[in-house]
Coordinates of C-alpha atoms in Angstrom, one line a residue:
M89 CA 5.4 11.8 3.3
S90 CA 6.7 8.5 4.5
I91 CA 6.4 5.3 2.6
D92 CA 8.0 1.9 3.1
S93 CA 6.9 0.2 -0.1
V94 CA 6.1 1.3 -3.7
L95 CA 4.5 -0.7 -6.5
F96 CA 4.9 0.3 -10.2
L97 CA 2.0 -1.0 -12.3
C98 CA 1.5 -1.4 -16.1
V99 CA -0.4 -3.9 -18.2
A100 CA 2.3 -6.3 -19.4
N101 CA 4.9 -5.5 -16.7
S102 CA 7.5 -5.7 -19.5
A103 CA 8.9 -2.2 -20.0
R104 CA 7.9 1.0 -18.2
S105 CA 7.1 -0.7 -14.8
Q106 CA 10.2 -2.9 -15.1
M107 CA 12.5 0.1 -15.8
A108 CA 10.8 2.0 -12.9
E109 CA 11.4 -1.0 -10.6
A110 CA 15.1 -1.2 -11.5
L111 CA 15.7 2.5 -11.4
A112 CA 13.9 2.9 -8.0
R113 CA 15.8 0.0 -6.5
R114 CA 19.1 1.6 -7.4
R115 CA 17.9 5.1 -6.2
F116 CA 16.2 4.0 -3.0
G117 CA 18.5 1.2 -1.9
D118 CA 17.1 -0.4 1.3
A119 CA 15.1 2.6 2.3
V120 CA 12.0 1.6 0.3
R121 CA 10.7 -1.8 -0.8
V122 CA 10.2 -1.7 -4.6
Q123 CA 8.0 -4.0 -6.7
S124 CA 6.4 -4.0 -10.1
A125 CA 3.6 -5.9 -11.6
G126 CA 1.0 -6.0 -14.4
S127 CA -2.6 -7.1 -15.1
A128 CA -1.4 -9.3 -18.1
P129 CA 2.3 -10.0 -17.4
T130 CA 4.4 -11.2 -20.4
R131 CA 8.2 -11.0 -20.2
V132 CA 10.7 -8.2 -19.7
N133 CA 11.3 -6.4 -22.9
P134 CA 14.9 -6.8 -24.2
Y135 CA 15.0 -3.1 -25.2
A136 CA 14.2 -2.2 -21.5
L137 CA 17.1 -4.4 -20.4
R138 CA 19.4 -2.7 -23.0
A139 CA 18.3 0.8 -21.9
L140 CA 18.9 0.0 -18.3
A141 CA 22.3 -1.6 -19.1
E142 CA 23.3 1.7 -20.7
V143 CA 23.1 3.4 -17.3
G144 CA 24.8 0.6 -15.4
I145 CA 21.8 -1.4 -14.3
D146 CA 21.7 -5.2 -14.8
A147 CA 18.0 -6.1 -14.7
S148 CA 18.4 -9.4 -16.4
G149 CA 17.2 -11.2 -13.2
Q150 CA 13.8 -9.3 -13.2
H151 CA 10.7 -11.0 -14.5
S152 CA 7.1 -10.0 -15.2
K153 CA 4.7 -10.5 -12.3
S154 CA 0.9 -10.5 -12.0
V155 CA -0.7 -7.8 -9.9
D156 CA -2.6 -10.7 -8.3
T157 CA 0.6 -11.9 -6.6
I158 CA 1.1 -8.6 -4.7
D159 CA -0.2 -8.3 -1.1
P160 CA -2.1 -5.0 -1.0
D161 CA -1.4 -4.6 2.7
G162 CA 2.3 -4.4 2.0
V163 CA 2.1 -1.5 -0.4
D164 CA 2.0 2.2 0.6
L165 CA 2.2 3.8 -2.8
V166 CA 1.0 2.6 -6.2
I167 CA 2.3 4.3 -9.3
T168 CA 0.7 3.5 -12.7
L169 CA 2.7 4.1 -15.9
C170 CA 0.0 3.2 -18.4
A171 CA -1.1 5.9 -20.9
E172 CA -3.1 4.6 -23.9
E173 CA -4.0 1.2 -22.4
E174 CA -6.2 0.6 -19.3
C175 CA -4.1 0.3 -16.2
P176 CA -4.6 -2.6 -13.7
V177 CA -6.7 -2.0 -10.7
F178 CA -4.9 -2.5 -7.4
L179 CA -7.1 -2.7 -4.3
G180 CA -5.8 -1.7 -0.9
R181 CA -5.2 1.4 1.2
A182 CA -2.2 2.6 -0.8
E183 CA -1.9 6.1 -2.2
R184 CA -2.2 6.1 -6.0
R185 CA -0.4 8.3 -8.5
S186 CA -0.3 8.2 -12.3
W187 CA 3.0 8.7 -14.2
A188 CA 1.3 8.1 -17.6
M189 CA 3.6 7.8 -20.5
P190 CA 3.4 6.1 -23.9
D191 CA 4.5 2.5 -24.3
P192 CA 8.1 2.8 -25.6
D193 CA 7.8 -0.5 -27.6
R194 CA 5.6 1.1 -30.3
K195 CA 4.6 -2.3 -31.5
D196 CA 2.5 -0.9 -34.3
E197 CA 5.3 1.1 -35.8
A198 CA 7.9 -0.1 -38.2
L199 CA 11.1 1.1 -36.5
T200 CA 14.7 0.2 -36.7
D201 CA 16.4 -1.3 -33.6
E202 CA 18.0 2.1 -32.9
E203 CA 14.8 4.0 -33.3
R204 CA 13.0 1.6 -31.0
L205 CA 15.8 1.8 -28.4
A206 CA 15.6 5.6 -28.5
H207 CA 12.0 5.4 -27.3
F208 CA 13.1 3.2 -24.4
R209 CA 15.8 5.7 -23.5
T210 CA 13.3 8.5 -23.5
A211 CA 11.0 6.5 -21.2
R212 CA 13.9 5.5 -18.9
D213 CA 15.1 9.1 -18.5
A214 CA 11.5 10.3 -17.8
I215 CA 11.0 7.6 -15.2
A216 CA 14.4 8.3 -13.6
A217 CA 13.6 12.1 -13.3
R218 CA 10.2 11.2 -11.6
I219 CA 12.0 8.8 -9.3
E220 CA 14.5 11.5 -8.4
A221 CA 11.6 13.9 -7.6
L222 CA 9.9 11.2 -5.5
A223 CA 13.1 10.6 -3.6
A224 CA 13.4 14.3 -2.8
E225 CA 9.7 14.3 -1.7
L226 CA 10.5 11.4 0.6
G227 CA 13.5 13.1 2.0
L228 CA 15.9 10.3 0.9
G229 CA 18.8 12.6 0.2
E230 CA 21.7 11.3 -1.9
P231 CA 21.3 8.3 -4.1
A232 CA 21.9 4.9 -2.5
G233 CA 25.0 2.9 -3.3

């Protein structure tokens, strides 16, 4: 398989897709163009930023983007990370995959900061493992950087 561009999609483009974007950029380097977007973008979740910082990634410059701003002709692979919510539709010729996982924010649960951050760590690590598997599938070899 050969891809030049991957797009990670979620609804708010605040946590899972943002972490996927940051982790994939670090892993793929310049070999693959990496983007993320959502159907109802909000803001990057501070817990996502904290979970990424714990593994040495500064994603503070990232921002939530609308899927409507992405050129479908420039995307080879679309990966959705939505589970319980309806994922955005992305038109175009791109291959589609689902990496469905629960929203780590758990907005409806009364959690301590540490409990909430633990859910973000779990999502981060699950996404990182899938990105590593994708890198192997793409024949990218050792991590970039």
